[in-house]
């Protein structure tokens, strides 16, 4: 299968397959180039202008390495057809898991339509845009190669990631843990990536040792993601890295202040005070459009003015 490569400052060369590249080239995925990973943290840490685009590729890279490491020694339980299908499912989940994020990521989720979260937009984008057709093409190729039991659909991708009942195999829980657990590839990437771009060391840990420590623990013949005994210390290092990033970066008082200002500003300047519920209209919004709107409305919105002019209220205490 034809592959391409992206050069990444965190992981080096990231290889993508032909149909994955087609997903990356869609309008919905390219939008992630204009969605900052850490919202307005660049007002505090000047290098923090990295995006969800690079993070999504990084997670796909890591989930592949983590899966291969975990099943090493258990090849008999993962014949070639199953291994290839599971790996492709994980790569698709990792690639698309953040595709529904709002401008400035979590900072503007306060103005989602009632009852809607960014995961809901992710499901809509994955199942109802051209990305769905690409995933179905991947599934068709698996069916032709291995049989109907090895199909991959956009609905399956979303069901596994969202933790829904995706079929008779409880091994899907095993797959989900690579993307949503105390030790998942999403956290593994953003800690290293955020540390690098913020210019801090708080989120650093021994990624190679951690990956090599992945293994499988079987409970009632069902696989569960686990860490070997020799990897306990690096797992502890990982947990501490996350803790220090939260108290030093993610919960930095100025960063949190601008998150609050952004939420207030958007309620004042967006039509109806929320992002549109229609997924196609929603995809037209990115950081650049939001910031331009804030600049236009700074004259009659104090919150917008505070953001545009980077004005931070002094602390009373």
mmCIF file of C-alpha atoms in Angstrom:
data_model
loop_
_atom_site.group_PDB
_atom_site.id
_atom_site.type_symbol
_atom_site.label_atom_id
_atom_site.label_comp_id
_atom_site.label_asym_id
_atom_site.label_seq_id
_atom_site.Cartn_x
_atom_site.Cartn_y
_atom_site.Cartn_z
ATOM 1 C CA UNK A 1 0.000 0.000 0.000
ATOM 2 C CA UNK A 2 1.340 3.408 -0.935
ATOM 3 C CA UNK A 3 2.471 5.478 2.029
ATOM 4 C CA UNK A 4 3.598 9.024 2.658
ATOM 5 C CA UNK A 5 5.521 10.649 5.508
ATOM 6 C CA UNK A 6 5.182 13.762 7.633
ATOM 7 C CA UNK A 7 8.204 15.102 9.489
ATOM 8 C CA UNK A 8 7.304 15.811 13.101
ATOM 9 C CA UNK A 9 9.505 17.524 15.722
ATOM 10 C CA UNK A 10 8.316 15.091 18.411
ATOM 11 C CA UNK A 11 8.363 11.683 16.721
ATOM 12 C CA UNK A 12 10.506 12.185 13.632
ATOM 13 C CA UNK A 13 8.975 10.755 10.463
ATOM 14 C CA UNK A 14 5.307 9.750 10.769
ATOM 15 C CA UNK A 15 4.185 7.341 8.085
ATOM 16 C CA UNK A 16 0.640 7.577 6.751
ATOM 17 C CA UNK A 17 -1.078 5.157 4.404
ATOM 18 C CA UNK A 18 -2.764 6.065 1.140
ATOM 19 C CA UNK A 19 -6.343 6.253 2.388
ATOM 20 C CA UNK A 20 -5.242 7.933 5.623
ATOM 21 C CA UNK A 21 -3.606 10.606 3.486
ATOM 22 C CA UNK A 22 -6.938 11.060 1.705
ATOM 23 C CA UNK A 23 -8.568 11.715 5.096
ATOM 24 C CA UNK A 24 -5.791 14.149 6.014
ATOM 25 C CA UNK A 25 -6.362 16.033 2.760
ATOM 26 C CA UNK A 26 -10.076 16.578 3.420
ATOM 27 C CA UNK A 27 -11.321 20.037 4.306
ATOM 28 C CA UNK A 28 -12.500 18.822 7.714
ATOM 29 C CA UNK A 29 -9.077 17.515 8.689
ATOM 30 C CA UNK A 30 -7.101 20.401 7.200
ATOM 31 C CA UNK A 31 -9.205 22.689 9.412
ATOM 32 C CA UNK A 32 -7.206 21.289 12.362
ATOM 33 C CA UNK A 33 -4.179 23.238 11.106
ATOM 34 C CA UNK A 34 -6.072 26.322 12.328
ATOM 35 C CA UNK A 35 -7.173 24.946 15.708
ATOM 36 C CA UNK A 36 -4.557 25.598 18.383
ATOM 37 C CA UNK A 37 -3.924 22.715 20.747
ATOM 38 C CA UNK A 38 -3.656 24.941 23.831
ATOM 39 C CA UNK A 39 -6.046 27.777 22.982
ATOM 40 C CA UNK A 40 -4.525 31.105 24.084
ATOM 41 C CA UNK A 41 -1.695 29.597 26.100
ATOM 42 C CA UNK A 42 0.626 31.310 23.600
ATOM 43 C CA UNK A 43 -0.191 34.519 25.501
ATOM 44 C CA UNK A 44 1.784 32.932 28.363
ATOM 45 C CA UNK A 45 4.205 30.527 26.663
ATOM 46 C CA UNK A 46 5.075 32.175 23.370
ATOM 47 C CA UNK A 47 5.851 28.943 21.527
ATOM 48 C CA UNK A 48 2.509 27.289 22.274
ATOM 49 C CA UNK A 49 1.063 27.803 18.803
ATOM 50 C CA UNK A 50 0.978 24.126 17.809
ATOM 51 C CA UNK A 51 -2.253 22.674 16.465
ATOM 52 C CA UNK A 52 -4.589 19.711 16.631
ATOM 53 C CA UNK A 53 -3.296 18.709 13.193
ATOM 54 C CA UNK A 54 0.145 17.669 14.406
ATOM 55 C CA UNK A 55 -1.252 16.153 17.590
ATOM 56 C CA UNK A 56 -3.646 13.917 15.637
ATOM 57 C CA UNK A 57 -0.829 12.583 13.482
ATOM 58 C CA UNK A 58 1.315 12.055 16.571
ATOM 59 C CA UNK A 59 -1.379 10.046 18.328
ATOM 60 C CA UNK A 60 -1.816 7.845 15.248
ATOM 61 C CA UNK A 61 1.929 7.202 15.226
ATOM 62 C CA UNK A 62 2.027 6.334 18.929
ATOM 63 C CA UNK A 63 -1.044 4.108 18.917
ATOM 64 C CA UNK A 64 0.538 1.989 16.184
ATOM 65 C CA UNK A 65 3.743 1.552 18.176
ATOM 66 C CA UNK A 66 1.864 0.892 21.415
ATOM 67 C CA UNK A 67 -0.403 -1.753 19.856
ATOM 68 C CA UNK A 68 2.496 -3.575 18.249
ATOM 69 C CA UNK A 69 4.415 -3.534 21.517
ATOM 70 C CA UNK A 70 1.452 -4.807 23.549
ATOM 71 C CA UNK A 71 0.700 -7.815 21.344
ATOM 72 C CA UNK A 72 4.346 -8.848 21.027
ATOM 73 C CA UNK A 73 4.539 -12.378 22.401
ATOM 74 C CA UNK A 74 0.793 -12.880 21.923
ATOM 75 C CA UNK A 75 0.875 -13.348 18.148
ATOM 76 C CA UNK A 76 -1.045 -16.619 18.426
ATOM 77 C CA UNK A 77 -4.020 -14.709 19.798
ATOM 78 C CA UNK A 78 -3.783 -12.085 17.076
ATOM 79 C CA UNK A 79 -3.548 -13.795 13.680
ATOM 80 C CA UNK A 80 -2.480 -11.598 10.787
ATOM 81 C CA UNK A 81 -5.980 -10.649 9.619
ATOM 82 C CA UNK A 82 -7.104 -9.618 13.101
ATOM 83 C CA UNK A 83 -3.845 -7.782 13.794
ATOM 84 C CA UNK A 84 -4.068 -5.755 10.601
ATOM 85 C CA UNK A 85 -7.725 -4.898 11.183
ATOM 86 C CA UNK A 86 -7.242 -3.864 14.807
ATOM 87 C CA UNK A 87 -4.218 -1.763 13.942
ATOM 88 C CA UNK A 88 -6.096 0.006 11.155
ATOM 89 C CA UNK A 89 -9.090 0.646 13.425
ATOM 90 C CA UNK A 90 -6.810 2.183 16.042
ATOM 91 C CA UNK A 91 -5.046 4.350 13.486
ATOM 92 C CA UNK A 92 -8.366 5.691 12.190
ATOM 93 C CA UNK A 93 -9.651 6.408 15.698
ATOM 94 C CA UNK A 94 -6.420 8.221 16.570
ATOM 95 C CA UNK A 95 -6.387 10.209 13.348
ATOM 96 C CA UNK A 96 -9.969 11.455 13.693
ATOM 97 C CA UNK A 97 -10.438 11.623 17.480
ATOM 98 C CA UNK A 98 -10.045 15.443 17.653
ATOM 99 C CA UNK A 99 -11.621 16.359 14.348
ATOM 100 C CA UNK A 100 -14.708 17.816 16.044
ATOM 101 C CA UNK A 101 -12.858 20.309 18.223
ATOM 102 C CA UNK A 102 -14.051 23.904 18.307
ATOM 103 C CA UNK A 103 -11.837 26.927 17.590
ATOM 104 C CA UNK A 104 -9.232 27.330 20.358
ATOM 105 C CA UNK A 105 -10.012 23.740 21.419
ATOM 106 C CA UNK A 106 -11.534 23.309 24.892
ATOM 107 C CA UNK A 107 -11.484 27.029 25.659
ATOM 108 C CA UNK A 108 -14.607 27.777 23.623
ATOM 109 C CA UNK A 109 -16.691 24.702 24.413
ATOM 110 C CA UNK A 110 -18.860 26.866 26.676
ATOM 111 C CA UNK A 111 -20.662 28.108 23.554
ATOM 112 C CA UNK A 112 -21.585 24.748 22.068
ATOM 113 C CA UNK A 113 -25.282 24.265 21.323
ATOM 114 C CA UNK A 114 -27.164 22.882 24.342
ATOM 115 C CA UNK A 115 -26.335 19.257 25.085
ATOM 116 C CA UNK A 116 -23.580 19.064 22.455
ATOM 117 C CA UNK A 117 -19.903 18.240 23.074
ATOM 118 C CA UNK A 118 -16.971 18.170 20.681
ATOM 119 C CA UNK A 119 -17.207 14.353 20.531
ATOM 120 C CA UNK A 120 -20.689 14.720 19.061
ATOM 121 C CA UNK A 121 -19.302 16.848 16.240
ATOM 122 C CA UNK A 122 -16.537 14.277 15.762
ATOM 123 C CA UNK A 123 -19.127 11.540 15.250
ATOM 124 C CA UNK A 124 -21.051 13.728 12.789
ATOM 125 C CA UNK A 125 -17.905 14.520 10.793
ATOM 126 C CA UNK A 126 -16.642 10.932 10.722
ATOM 127 C CA UNK A 127 -20.001 9.420 9.734
ATOM 128 C CA UNK A 128 -21.586 12.103 7.525
ATOM 129 C CA UNK A 129 -18.831 13.714 5.455
ATOM 130 C CA UNK A 130 -16.451 12.496 2.769
ATOM 131 C CA UNK A 131 -14.350 10.938 5.524
ATOM 132 C CA UNK A 132 -17.066 8.295 5.923
ATOM 133 C CA UNK A 133 -16.693 7.281 2.268
ATOM 134 C CA UNK A 134 -12.909 6.928 2.655
ATOM 135 C CA UNK A 135 -13.302 4.732 5.736
ATOM 136 C CA UNK A 136 -15.848 2.560 3.909
ATOM 137 C CA UNK A 137 -13.324 2.143 1.085
ATOM 138 C CA UNK A 138 -10.768 0.932 3.624
ATOM 139 C CA UNK A 139 -13.358 -1.487 5.009
ATOM 140 C CA UNK A 140 -14.188 -2.770 1.549
ATOM 141 C CA UNK A 141 -10.531 -3.586 0.943
ATOM 142 C CA UNK A 142 -10.383 -5.527 4.212
ATOM 143 C CA UNK A 143 -13.524 -7.463 3.249
ATOM 144 C CA UNK A 144 -12.049 -8.345 -0.137
ATOM 145 C CA UNK A 145 -8.792 -9.448 1.492
ATOM 146 C CA UNK A 146 -9.996 -11.258 4.617
ATOM 147 C CA UNK A 147 -13.802 -11.689 4.465
ATOM 148 C CA UNK A 148 -16.946 -9.969 5.720
ATOM 149 C CA UNK A 149 -16.020 -10.355 9.410
ATOM 150 C CA UNK A 150 -13.174 -7.877 8.880
ATOM 151 C CA UNK A 151 -15.164 -4.905 7.640
ATOM 152 C CA UNK A 152 -14.370 -1.434 8.968
ATOM 153 C CA UNK A 153 -17.072 1.248 8.970
ATOM 154 C CA UNK A 154 -17.193 4.857 10.187
ATOM 155 C CA UNK A 155 -19.907 3.837 12.644
ATOM 156 C CA UNK A 156 -17.622 1.154 14.099
ATOM 157 C CA UNK A 157 -14.784 3.658 14.508
ATOM 158 C CA UNK A 158 -17.058 6.006 16.465
ATOM 159 C CA UNK A 159 -18.692 3.254 18.518
ATOM 160 C CA UNK A 160 -15.369 1.900 19.750
ATOM 161 C CA UNK A 161 -13.993 5.326 20.640
ATOM 162 C CA UNK A 162 -17.228 6.405 22.342
ATOM 163 C CA UNK A 163 -17.404 3.120 24.273
ATOM 164 C CA UNK A 164 -20.651 1.968 22.726
ATOM 165 C CA UNK A 165 -21.563 -1.648 22.063
ATOM 166 C CA UNK A 166 -19.777 -2.028 18.751
ATOM 167 C CA UNK A 167 -20.333 -5.725 18.252
ATOM 168 C CA UNK A 168 -20.059 -9.152 19.851
ATOM 169 C CA UNK A 169 -16.327 -8.906 20.603
ATOM 170 C CA UNK A 170 -15.464 -7.446 24.000
ATOM 171 C CA UNK A 171 -11.950 -7.039 22.660
ATOM 172 C CA UNK A 172 -13.137 -3.633 21.473
ATOM 173 C CA UNK A 173 -12.716 -2.502 25.089
ATOM 174 C CA UNK A 174 -9.063 -3.473 24.730
ATOM 175 C CA UNK A 175 -8.786 -1.262 21.654
ATOM 176 C CA UNK A 176 -10.518 1.672 23.340
ATOM 177 C CA UNK A 177 -7.999 1.633 26.193
ATOM 178 C CA UNK A 178 -5.241 2.687 23.772
ATOM 179 C CA UNK A 179 -7.137 5.936 23.215
ATOM 180 C CA UNK A 180 -9.024 6.525 26.455
ATOM 181 C CA UNK A 181 -7.546 5.292 29.738
ATOM 182 C CA UNK A 182 -5.150 6.339 32.470
ATOM 183 C CA UNK A 183 -2.340 5.509 30.067
ATOM 184 C CA UNK A 184 -3.439 6.275 26.524
ATOM 185 C CA UNK A 185 -1.707 7.512 23.408
ATOM 186 C CA UNK A 186 -3.635 10.784 23.422
ATOM 187 C CA UNK A 187 -2.062 11.787 26.749
ATOM 188 C CA UNK A 188 1.292 10.338 25.720
ATOM 189 C CA UNK A 189 1.475 12.647 22.717
ATOM 190 C CA UNK A 190 0.074 15.856 24.155
ATOM 191 C CA UNK A 191 2.382 15.790 27.182
ATOM 192 C CA UNK A 192 5.493 15.588 25.009
ATOM 193 C CA UNK A 193 4.123 17.966 22.370
ATOM 194 C CA UNK A 194 2.880 20.606 24.797
ATOM 195 C CA UNK A 195 6.150 20.500 26.755
ATOM 196 C CA UNK A 196 8.179 20.942 23.588
ATOM 197 C CA UNK A 197 6.213 23.893 22.246
ATOM 198 C CA UNK A 198 5.825 25.609 25.623
ATOM 199 C CA UNK A 199 9.564 25.314 26.173
ATOM 200 C CA UNK A 200 9.197 23.484 29.496
ATOM 201 C CA UNK A 201 10.343 20.106 30.832
ATOM 202 C CA UNK A 202 7.393 19.343 33.099
ATOM 203 C CA UNK A 203 5.722 16.892 30.694
ATOM 204 C CA UNK A 204 8.782 14.922 29.670
ATOM 205 C CA UNK A 205 9.048 11.177 30.360
ATOM 206 C CA UNK A 206 10.868 8.164 28.892
ATOM 207 C CA UNK A 207 8.623 7.449 25.918
ATOM 208 C CA UNK A 208 10.728 4.566 24.583
ATOM 209 C CA UNK A 209 10.760 2.739 27.917
ATOM 210 C CA UNK A 210 7.042 3.291 28.348
ATOM 211 C CA UNK A 211 6.194 1.912 24.922
ATOM 212 C CA UNK A 212 8.385 -1.133 25.446
ATOM 213 C CA UNK A 213 6.549 -1.821 28.729
ATOM 214 C CA UNK A 214 3.125 -2.314 27.131
ATOM 215 C CA UNK A 215 1.773 -5.832 27.406
ATOM 216 C CA UNK A 216 -1.514 -7.719 27.745
ATOM 217 C CA UNK A 217 -3.226 -9.116 30.833
ATOM 218 C CA UNK A 218 -5.995 -11.640 30.119
ATOM 219 C CA UNK A 219 -9.103 -11.622 32.289
ATOM 220 C CA UNK A 220 -11.622 -14.368 31.486
ATOM 221 C CA UNK A 221 -9.809 -14.783 28.167
ATOM 222 C CA UNK A 222 -10.406 -11.121 27.338
ATOM 223 C CA UNK A 223 -7.282 -8.997 26.687
ATOM 224 C CA UNK A 224 -6.653 -5.877 28.740
ATOM 225 C CA UNK A 225 -3.892 -3.346 28.199
ATOM 226 C CA UNK A 226 -1.263 -3.610 30.942
ATOM 227 C CA UNK A 227 2.263 -2.572 31.944
ATOM 228 C CA UNK A 228 5.051 -5.017 32.705
ATOM 229 C CA UNK A 229 6.533 -4.954 36.203
ATOM 230 C CA UNK A 230 9.693 -3.343 34.876
ATOM 231 C CA UNK A 231 7.664 -0.422 33.551
ATOM 232 C CA UNK A 232 6.088 0.648 36.839
ATOM 233 C CA UNK A 233 8.624 3.420 37.422
ATOM 234 C CA UNK A 234 8.225 4.929 33.953
ATOM 235 C CA UNK A 235 4.447 4.807 34.376
ATOM 236 C CA UNK A 236 4.837 6.729 37.634
ATOM 237 C CA UNK A 237 7.037 9.214 35.778
ATOM 238 C CA UNK A 238 4.290 9.599 33.187
ATOM 239 C CA UNK A 239 1.642 10.251 35.875
ATOM 240 C CA UNK A 240 3.841 12.860 37.552
ATOM 241 C CA UNK A 241 4.562 14.523 34.193
ATOM 242 C CA UNK A 242 0.846 14.949 33.633
ATOM 243 C CA UNK A 243 0.385 16.339 37.144
ATOM 244 C CA UNK A 244 3.150 18.922 36.707
ATOM 245 C CA UNK A 245 1.854 19.996 33.300
ATOM 246 C CA UNK A 246 -1.565 20.648 34.797
ATOM 247 C CA UNK A 247 -0.363 22.771 37.672
ATOM 248 C CA UNK A 248 2.313 24.644 35.700
ATOM 249 C CA UNK A 249 0.753 25.009 32.215
ATOM 250 C CA UNK A 250 -2.855 23.901 31.812
ATOM 251 C CA UNK A 251 -4.009 25.583 35.042
ATOM 252 C CA UNK A 252 -1.770 28.635 34.719
ATOM 253 C CA UNK A 253 -3.854 31.528 36.055
ATOM 254 C CA UNK A 254 -3.376 33.769 32.988
ATOM 255 C CA UNK A 255 -4.206 30.961 30.599
ATOM 256 C CA UNK A 256 -7.379 30.194 32.566
ATOM 257 C CA UNK A 257 -8.267 33.880 32.599
ATOM 258 C CA UNK A 258 -8.180 34.050 28.806
ATOM 259 C CA UNK A 259 -10.231 30.843 28.581
ATOM 260 C CA UNK A 260 -12.918 32.592 30.632
ATOM 261 C CA UNK A 261 -12.643 35.793 28.579
ATOM 262 C CA UNK A 262 -12.990 33.817 25.347
ATOM 263 C CA UNK A 263 -16.137 32.094 26.549
ATOM 264 C CA UNK A 264 -17.677 35.440 27.555
ATOM 265 C CA UNK A 265 -16.630 37.120 24.315
ATOM 266 C CA UNK A 266 -18.100 34.399 22.133
ATOM 267 C CA UNK A 267 -21.417 34.520 23.957
ATOM 268 C CA UNK A 268 -21.525 38.214 23.077
ATOM 269 C CA UNK A 269 -20.433 38.071 19.430
ATOM 270 C CA UNK A 270 -21.667 34.744 18.007
ATOM 271 C CA UNK A 271 -25.127 34.690 16.417
ATOM 272 C CA UNK A 272 -27.363 33.395 19.187
ATOM 273 C CA UNK A 273 -24.342 33.134 21.456
ATOM 274 C CA UNK A 274 -23.427 29.620 20.272
ATOM 275 C CA UNK A 275 -21.665 27.813 17.448
ATOM 276 C CA UNK A 276 -24.001 26.493 14.739
ATOM 277 C CA UNK A 277 -25.447 23.027 15.294
ATOM 278 C CA UNK A 278 -25.197 22.106 11.607
ATOM 279 C CA UNK A 279 -21.921 20.266 11.088
ATOM 280 C CA UNK A 280 -21.149 21.861 7.713
ATOM 281 C CA UNK A 281 -21.617 25.357 9.135
ATOM 282 C CA UNK A 282 -19.611 24.396 12.216
ATOM 283 C CA UNK A 283 -16.669 23.318 10.051
ATOM 284 C CA UNK A 284 -16.411 26.863 8.703
ATOM 285 C CA UNK A 285 -15.246 28.060 12.120
ATOM 286 C CA UNK A 286 -11.583 28.038 13.124
ATOM 287 C CA UNK A 287 -9.221 30.155 15.262
ATOM 288 C CA UNK A 288 -8.620 32.705 12.526
ATOM 289 C CA UNK A 289 -12.321 33.373 11.957
ATOM 290 C CA UNK A 290 -13.012 33.650 15.684
ATOM 291 C CA UNK A 291 -10.127 36.044 16.324
ATOM 292 C CA UNK A 292 -11.138 38.233 13.373
ATOM 293 C CA UNK A 293 -14.661 38.415 14.805
ATOM 294 C CA UNK A 294 -13.262 39.394 18.204
ATOM 295 C CA UNK A 295 -11.233 42.176 16.587
ATOM 296 C CA UNK A 296 -14.291 43.480 14.748
ATOM 297 C CA UNK A 297 -16.401 43.489 17.930
ATOM 298 C CA UNK A 298 -13.735 44.750 20.362
ATOM 299 C CA UNK A 299 -15.319 48.200 20.324
ATOM 300 C CA UNK A 300 -18.566 46.988 21.912
ATOM 301 C CA UNK A 301 -17.433 43.860 23.764
ATOM 302 C CA UNK A 302 -15.164 44.297 26.774
ATOM 303 C CA UNK A 303 -14.232 40.610 26.814
ATOM 304 C CA UNK A 304 -13.257 40.754 23.130
ATOM 305 C CA UNK A 305 -11.203 43.878 23.768
ATOM 306 C CA UNK A 306 -9.401 42.207 26.668
ATOM 307 C CA UNK A 307 -8.395 39.327 24.412
ATOM 308 C CA UNK A 308 -7.372 41.394 21.402
ATOM 309 C CA UNK A 309 -5.368 43.854 23.487
ATOM 310 C CA UNK A 310 -4.134 41.151 25.858
ATOM 311 C CA UNK A 311 -5.373 42.974 28.910
ATOM 312 C CA UNK A 312 -5.226 40.926 32.117
ATOM 313 C CA UNK A 313 -7.115 42.114 35.178
ATOM 314 C CA UNK A 314 -4.852 42.519 38.227
ATOM 315 C CA UNK A 315 -5.546 40.149 41.090
ATOM 316 C CA UNK A 316 -7.275 41.729 44.085
ATOM 317 C CA UNK A 317 -5.648 39.259 46.482
#
